[in-house]
CSV table of C-alpha atoms and ligand atoms in Angstrom, one decimal:
chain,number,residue,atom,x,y,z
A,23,UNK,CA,-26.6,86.1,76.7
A,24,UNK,CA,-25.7,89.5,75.2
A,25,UNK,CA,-28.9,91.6,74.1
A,26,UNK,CA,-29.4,92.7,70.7
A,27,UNK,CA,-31.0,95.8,70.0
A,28,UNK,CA,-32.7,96.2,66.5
A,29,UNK,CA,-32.3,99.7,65.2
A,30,UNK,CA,-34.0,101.6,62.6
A,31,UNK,CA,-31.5,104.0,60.5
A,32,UNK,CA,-33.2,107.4,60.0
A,33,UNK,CA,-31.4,107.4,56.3
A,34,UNK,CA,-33.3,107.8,53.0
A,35,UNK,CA,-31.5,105.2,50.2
A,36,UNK,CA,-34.0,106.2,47.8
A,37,UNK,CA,-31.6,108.9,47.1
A,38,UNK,CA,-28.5,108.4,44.1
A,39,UNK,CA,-25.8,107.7,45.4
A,40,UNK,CA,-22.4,109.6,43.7
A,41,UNK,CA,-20.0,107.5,41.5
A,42,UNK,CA,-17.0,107.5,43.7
A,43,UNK,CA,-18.6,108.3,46.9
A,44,UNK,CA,-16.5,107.1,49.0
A,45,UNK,CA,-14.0,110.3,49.8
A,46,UNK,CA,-13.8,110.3,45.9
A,47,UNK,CA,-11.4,107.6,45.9
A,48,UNK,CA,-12.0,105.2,43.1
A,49,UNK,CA,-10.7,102.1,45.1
A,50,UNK,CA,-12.5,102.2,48.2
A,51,UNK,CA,-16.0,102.8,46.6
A,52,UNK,CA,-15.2,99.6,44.4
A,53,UNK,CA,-14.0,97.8,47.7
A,54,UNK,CA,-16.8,98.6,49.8
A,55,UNK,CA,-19.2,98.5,46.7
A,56,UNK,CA,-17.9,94.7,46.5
A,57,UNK,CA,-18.9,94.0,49.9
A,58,UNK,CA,-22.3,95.3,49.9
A,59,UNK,CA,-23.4,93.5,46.9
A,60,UNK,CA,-22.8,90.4,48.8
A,61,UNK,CA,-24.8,91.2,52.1
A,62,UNK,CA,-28.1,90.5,50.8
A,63,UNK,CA,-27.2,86.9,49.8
A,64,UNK,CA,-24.6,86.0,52.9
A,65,UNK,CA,-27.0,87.9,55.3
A,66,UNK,CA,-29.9,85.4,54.3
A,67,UNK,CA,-27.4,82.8,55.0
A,68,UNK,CA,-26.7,83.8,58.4
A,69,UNK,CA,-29.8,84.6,59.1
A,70,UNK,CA,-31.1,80.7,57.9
A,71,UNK,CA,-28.1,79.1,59.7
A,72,UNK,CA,-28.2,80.7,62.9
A,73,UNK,CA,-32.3,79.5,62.4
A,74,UNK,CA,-31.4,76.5,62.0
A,75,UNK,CA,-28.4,76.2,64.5
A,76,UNK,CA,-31.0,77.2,66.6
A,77,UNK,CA,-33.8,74.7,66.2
A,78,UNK,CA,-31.0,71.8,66.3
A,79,UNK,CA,-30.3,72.8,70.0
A,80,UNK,CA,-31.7,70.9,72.9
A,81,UNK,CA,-35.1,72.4,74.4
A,82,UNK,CA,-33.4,73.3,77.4
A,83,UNK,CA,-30.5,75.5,75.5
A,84,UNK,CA,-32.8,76.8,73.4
A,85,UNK,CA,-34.5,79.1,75.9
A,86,UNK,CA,-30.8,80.9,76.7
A,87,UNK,CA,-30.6,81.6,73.3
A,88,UNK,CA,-34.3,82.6,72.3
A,89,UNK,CA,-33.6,86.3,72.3
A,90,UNK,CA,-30.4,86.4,71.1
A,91,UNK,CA,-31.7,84.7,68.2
A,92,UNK,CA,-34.1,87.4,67.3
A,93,UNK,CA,-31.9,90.4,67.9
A,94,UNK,CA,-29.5,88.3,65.3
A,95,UNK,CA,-32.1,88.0,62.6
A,96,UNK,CA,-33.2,91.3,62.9
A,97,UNK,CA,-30.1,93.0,62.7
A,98,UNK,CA,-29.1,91.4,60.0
A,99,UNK,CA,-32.6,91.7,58.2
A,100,UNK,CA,-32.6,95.1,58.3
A,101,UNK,CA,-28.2,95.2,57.3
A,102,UNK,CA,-29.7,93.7,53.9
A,103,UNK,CA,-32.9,95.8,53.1
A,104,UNK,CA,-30.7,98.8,53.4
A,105,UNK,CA,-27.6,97.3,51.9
A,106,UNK,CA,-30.6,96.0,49.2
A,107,UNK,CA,-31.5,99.1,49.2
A,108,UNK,CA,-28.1,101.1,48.6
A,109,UNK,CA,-26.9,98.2,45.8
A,110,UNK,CA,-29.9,99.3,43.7
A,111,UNK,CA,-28.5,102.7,43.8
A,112,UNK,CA,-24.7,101.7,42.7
A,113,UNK,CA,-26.7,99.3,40.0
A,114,UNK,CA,-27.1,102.3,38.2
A,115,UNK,CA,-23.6,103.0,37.8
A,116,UNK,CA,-23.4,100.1,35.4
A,117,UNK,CA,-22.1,97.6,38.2
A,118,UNK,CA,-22.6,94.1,38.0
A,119,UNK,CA,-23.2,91.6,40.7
A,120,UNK,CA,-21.4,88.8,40.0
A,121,UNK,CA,-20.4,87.8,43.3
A,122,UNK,CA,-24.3,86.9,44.3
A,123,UNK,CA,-24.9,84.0,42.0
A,124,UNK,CA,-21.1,82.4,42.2
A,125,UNK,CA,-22.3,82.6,46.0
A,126,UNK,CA,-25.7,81.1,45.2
A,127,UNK,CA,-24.2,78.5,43.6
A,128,UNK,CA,-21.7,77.5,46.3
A,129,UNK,CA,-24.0,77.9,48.6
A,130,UNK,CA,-26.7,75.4,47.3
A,131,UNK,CA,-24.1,72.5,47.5
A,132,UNK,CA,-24.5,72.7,51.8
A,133,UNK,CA,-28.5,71.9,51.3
A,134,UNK,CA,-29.3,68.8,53.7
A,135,UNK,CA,-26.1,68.5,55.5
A,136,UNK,CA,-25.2,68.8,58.9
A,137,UNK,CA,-26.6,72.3,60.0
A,138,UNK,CA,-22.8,72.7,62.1
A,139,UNK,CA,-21.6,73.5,58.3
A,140,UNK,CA,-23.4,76.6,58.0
A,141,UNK,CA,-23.2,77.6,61.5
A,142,UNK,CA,-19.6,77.0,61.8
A,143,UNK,CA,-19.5,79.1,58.0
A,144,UNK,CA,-21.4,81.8,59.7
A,145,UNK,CA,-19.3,82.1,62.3
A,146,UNK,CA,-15.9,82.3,60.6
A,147,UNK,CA,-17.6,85.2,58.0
A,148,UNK,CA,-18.9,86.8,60.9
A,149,UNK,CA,-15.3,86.7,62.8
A,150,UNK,CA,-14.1,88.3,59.5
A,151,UNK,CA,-16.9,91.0,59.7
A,152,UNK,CA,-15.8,91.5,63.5
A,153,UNK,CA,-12.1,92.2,62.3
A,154,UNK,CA,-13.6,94.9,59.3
A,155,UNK,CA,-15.7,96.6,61.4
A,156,UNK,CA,-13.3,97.3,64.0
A,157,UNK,CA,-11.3,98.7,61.6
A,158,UNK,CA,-13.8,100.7,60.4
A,159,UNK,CA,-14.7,102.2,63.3
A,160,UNK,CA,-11.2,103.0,64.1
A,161,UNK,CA,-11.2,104.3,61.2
A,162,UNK,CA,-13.6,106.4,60.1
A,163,UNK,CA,-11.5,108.6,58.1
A,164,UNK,CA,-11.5,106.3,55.1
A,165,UNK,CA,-15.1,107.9,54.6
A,166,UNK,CA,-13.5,111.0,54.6
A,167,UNK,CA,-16.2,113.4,52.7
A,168,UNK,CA,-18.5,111.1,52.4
A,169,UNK,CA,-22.3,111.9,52.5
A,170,UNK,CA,-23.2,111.5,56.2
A,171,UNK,CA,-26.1,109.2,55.2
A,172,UNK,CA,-23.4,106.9,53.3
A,173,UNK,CA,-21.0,107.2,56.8
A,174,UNK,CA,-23.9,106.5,58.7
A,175,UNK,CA,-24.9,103.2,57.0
A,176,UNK,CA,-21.1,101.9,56.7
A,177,UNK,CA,-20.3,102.6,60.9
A,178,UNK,CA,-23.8,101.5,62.4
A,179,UNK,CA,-23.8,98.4,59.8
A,180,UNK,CA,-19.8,98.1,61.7
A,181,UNK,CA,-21.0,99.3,65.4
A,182,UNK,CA,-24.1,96.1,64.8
A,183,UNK,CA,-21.8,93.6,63.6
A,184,UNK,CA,-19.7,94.3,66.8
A,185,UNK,CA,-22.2,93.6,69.0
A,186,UNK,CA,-23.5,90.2,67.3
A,187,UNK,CA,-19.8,88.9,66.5
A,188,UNK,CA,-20.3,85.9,69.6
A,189,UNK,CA,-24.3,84.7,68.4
A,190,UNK,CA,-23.0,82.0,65.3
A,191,UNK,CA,-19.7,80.9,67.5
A,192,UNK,CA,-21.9,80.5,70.8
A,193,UNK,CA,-24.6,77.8,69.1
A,194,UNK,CA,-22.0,76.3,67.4
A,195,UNK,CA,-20.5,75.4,70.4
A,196,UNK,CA,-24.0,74.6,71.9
A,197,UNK,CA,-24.3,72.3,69.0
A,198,UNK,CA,-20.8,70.3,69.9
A,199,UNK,CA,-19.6,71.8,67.0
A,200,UNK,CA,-15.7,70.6,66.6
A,201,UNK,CA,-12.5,73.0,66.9
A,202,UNK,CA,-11.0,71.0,63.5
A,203,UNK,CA,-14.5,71.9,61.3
A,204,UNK,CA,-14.2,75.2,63.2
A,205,UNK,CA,-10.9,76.2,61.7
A,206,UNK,CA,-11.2,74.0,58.3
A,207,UNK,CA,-14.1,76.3,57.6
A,208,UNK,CA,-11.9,79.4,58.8
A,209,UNK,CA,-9.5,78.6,56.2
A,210,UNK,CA,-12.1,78.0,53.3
A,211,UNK,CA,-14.3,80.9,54.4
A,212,UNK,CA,-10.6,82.9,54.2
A,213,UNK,CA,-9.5,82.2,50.3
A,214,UNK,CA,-13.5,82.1,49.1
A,215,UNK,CA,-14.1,85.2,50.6
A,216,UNK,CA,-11.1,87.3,50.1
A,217,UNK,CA,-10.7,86.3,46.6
A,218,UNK,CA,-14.3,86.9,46.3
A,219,UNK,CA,-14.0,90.6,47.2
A,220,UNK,CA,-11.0,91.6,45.6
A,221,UNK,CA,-12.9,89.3,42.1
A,222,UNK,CA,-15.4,91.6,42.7
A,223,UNK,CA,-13.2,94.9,43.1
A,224,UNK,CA,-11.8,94.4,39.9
A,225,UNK,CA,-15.4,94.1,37.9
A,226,UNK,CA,-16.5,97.5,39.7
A,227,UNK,CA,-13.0,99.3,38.8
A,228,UNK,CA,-13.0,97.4,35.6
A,229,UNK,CA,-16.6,98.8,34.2
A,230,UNK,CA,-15.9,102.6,35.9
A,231,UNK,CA,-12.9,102.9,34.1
A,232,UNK,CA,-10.5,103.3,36.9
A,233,UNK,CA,-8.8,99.7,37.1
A,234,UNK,CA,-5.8,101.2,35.2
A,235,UNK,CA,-5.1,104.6,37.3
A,236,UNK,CA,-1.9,104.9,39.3
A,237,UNK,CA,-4.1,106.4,42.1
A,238,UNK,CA,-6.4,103.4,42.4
A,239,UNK,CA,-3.9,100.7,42.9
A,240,UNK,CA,-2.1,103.0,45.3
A,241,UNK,CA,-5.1,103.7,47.3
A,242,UNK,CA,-5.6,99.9,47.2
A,243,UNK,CA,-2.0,99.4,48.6
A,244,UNK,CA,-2.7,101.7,51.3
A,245,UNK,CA,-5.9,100.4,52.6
A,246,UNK,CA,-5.4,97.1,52.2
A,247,UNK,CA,-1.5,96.6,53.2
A,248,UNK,CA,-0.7,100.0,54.2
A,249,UNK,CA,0.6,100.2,58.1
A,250,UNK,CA,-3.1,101.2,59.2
A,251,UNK,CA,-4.4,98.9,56.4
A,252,UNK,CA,-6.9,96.7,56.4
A,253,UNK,CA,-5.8,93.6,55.7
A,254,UNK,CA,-2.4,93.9,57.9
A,255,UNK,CA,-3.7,95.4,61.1
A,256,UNK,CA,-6.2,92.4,61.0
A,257,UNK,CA,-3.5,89.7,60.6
A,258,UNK,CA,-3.3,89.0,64.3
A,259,UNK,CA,-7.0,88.9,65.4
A,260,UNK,CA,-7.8,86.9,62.3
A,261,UNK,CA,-5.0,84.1,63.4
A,262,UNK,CA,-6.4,84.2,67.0
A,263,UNK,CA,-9.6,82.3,65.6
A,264,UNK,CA,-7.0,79.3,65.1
A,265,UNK,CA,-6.5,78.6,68.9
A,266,UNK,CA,-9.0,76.3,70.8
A,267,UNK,CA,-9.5,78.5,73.4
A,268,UNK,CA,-10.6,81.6,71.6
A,269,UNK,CA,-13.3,83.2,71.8
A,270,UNK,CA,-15.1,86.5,69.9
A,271,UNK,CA,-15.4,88.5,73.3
A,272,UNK,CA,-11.6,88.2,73.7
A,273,UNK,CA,-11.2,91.1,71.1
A,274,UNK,CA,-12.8,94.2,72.4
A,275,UNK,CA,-15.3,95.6,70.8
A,276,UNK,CA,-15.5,99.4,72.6
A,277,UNK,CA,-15.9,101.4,69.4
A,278,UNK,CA,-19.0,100.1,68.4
A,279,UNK,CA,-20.7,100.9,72.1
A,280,UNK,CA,-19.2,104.4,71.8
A,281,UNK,CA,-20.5,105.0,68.3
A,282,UNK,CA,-23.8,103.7,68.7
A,283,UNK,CA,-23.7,106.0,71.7
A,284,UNK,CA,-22.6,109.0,69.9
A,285,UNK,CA,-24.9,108.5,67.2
A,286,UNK,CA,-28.0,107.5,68.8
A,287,UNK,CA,-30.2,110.4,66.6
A,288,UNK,CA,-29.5,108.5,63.4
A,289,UNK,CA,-31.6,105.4,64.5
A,290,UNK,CA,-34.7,104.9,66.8
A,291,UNK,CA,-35.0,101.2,68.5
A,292,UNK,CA,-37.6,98.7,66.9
A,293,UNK,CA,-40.0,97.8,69.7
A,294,UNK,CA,-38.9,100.1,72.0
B,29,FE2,FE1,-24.7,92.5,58.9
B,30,FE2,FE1,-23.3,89.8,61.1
């Protein structure tokens, strides 16, 4: 069982938030923009299916799980109040969520199946969230001169996702769940969510009127494909999730420990 510790930022998000406030850099702010607007909706998600996951177990499984459960839910309740939060601030800058209700709508169809689905959904997004936040935290100098509030949020929303990356894979192996729905979901969670983002990249660059610059495309390049990019350095990892004998824990998660431990005066603990 791995503890979860719920953690209150010390951040105020009633603050505006600058245009391009990530480092100034047009592309990144649209990327990570993207990504927050669909926490709120794919946090609930997790939070229901993990629920759910849960309540399906035997009696007798249940109890190893019991607190693990609740450091999942709140961890991820309090990722979207503050991600809630910081979209209201971007909504300002004339973005539009249109991510949220193409998810809604996807979403919807899994109502009454067989709760595996969404734990097995879950667990492939949060293996994807795994691979981001590692790089984050590795690489904290795409924040560059961010507002330390902003850096804060991004690294101990990373450092948190770390931590919980085994909860969804664990009861979905409690549950029986099957390697081949495992990966078949891996593969759908892969195109819908990738294409997702980048959908939504384009709408942020497209209504602050960067999506044409030279230095946009070449920041995307760089993040995203670039030797330390995103997307390439988690190639690997992400394919690992294909063999039957993975498992989250086999890809270290050291960075988010050290952060959380280097940065323990930006949160008190909830119920501590
Ligand atoms: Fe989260
Ligand atoms: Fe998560």
């Amino acid at each position: 069982m791995t503890e979860l510790v719920v953690r209150r930022l010390l951040i105020d998000l009633e603050q505006p938030v600058e245009r391009h406030w990530c480092d100034g850099d047009a592309f990144l702010t649209a990327w990570f923009n993207a990504l927050s607007m669909s926490f709120p909706i794919g946090e609930q998600f997790f939070i229901d299916s993990v629920r759910d996951g849960f309540k399906a177990l035997p009696v007798d499984q249940q109890a190893r799980f019991r607190t693990e459960v609740q450091g999942f839910v709140g961890q991820e309740a309090t990722h979207r109040r503050l991600h809630g939060l910081f979209n209201d601030q971007i909504a300002r800058h004339g973005l539009r969520n249109e991510w949220e209700p193409r998810a809604r709508r996807r979403l919807a169809l899994l109502a009454g199946g067989d709760v595996r689905h969404g734990v097995a959904i879950t667990a492939a997004n949060e293996h994807f969230t795994a691979l981001f936040a590692e790089w984050m935290l590795a690489h904290p100098q795409v924040l560059g001169r961010s507002e330390p509030r902003l850096r804060t949020l991004w690294l101990w929303h990373s450092a948190e996702e770390a931590e919980h990356k085994s909860t969804a894979f664990d009861i979905y192996q409690a549950l029986a769940g099957s390697h081949a729905w495992r990966v078949k979901w891996m593969r759908r969670v892969t195109v819908i969510f990738l294409s997702d983002a980048l959908r939504q990249t384009v709408c942020n660059l497209r209504a602050d009127g960067s999506l044409w610059r030279w230095s946009t495309w070449r920041s995307a390049a760089r993040h995203l494909l670039g030797r330390e990019g995103l997307l390439r350095t988690s190639y690997r990892p992400w394919r690992q999730y294909f063999r039957e004998d993975f498992h989250p824990t086999q890809q270290h998660s050291d960075l988010s420990a050290n952060w959380l431990a280097a940065n323990a005066a930006s949160y008190t603990r909830v119920g501590a």
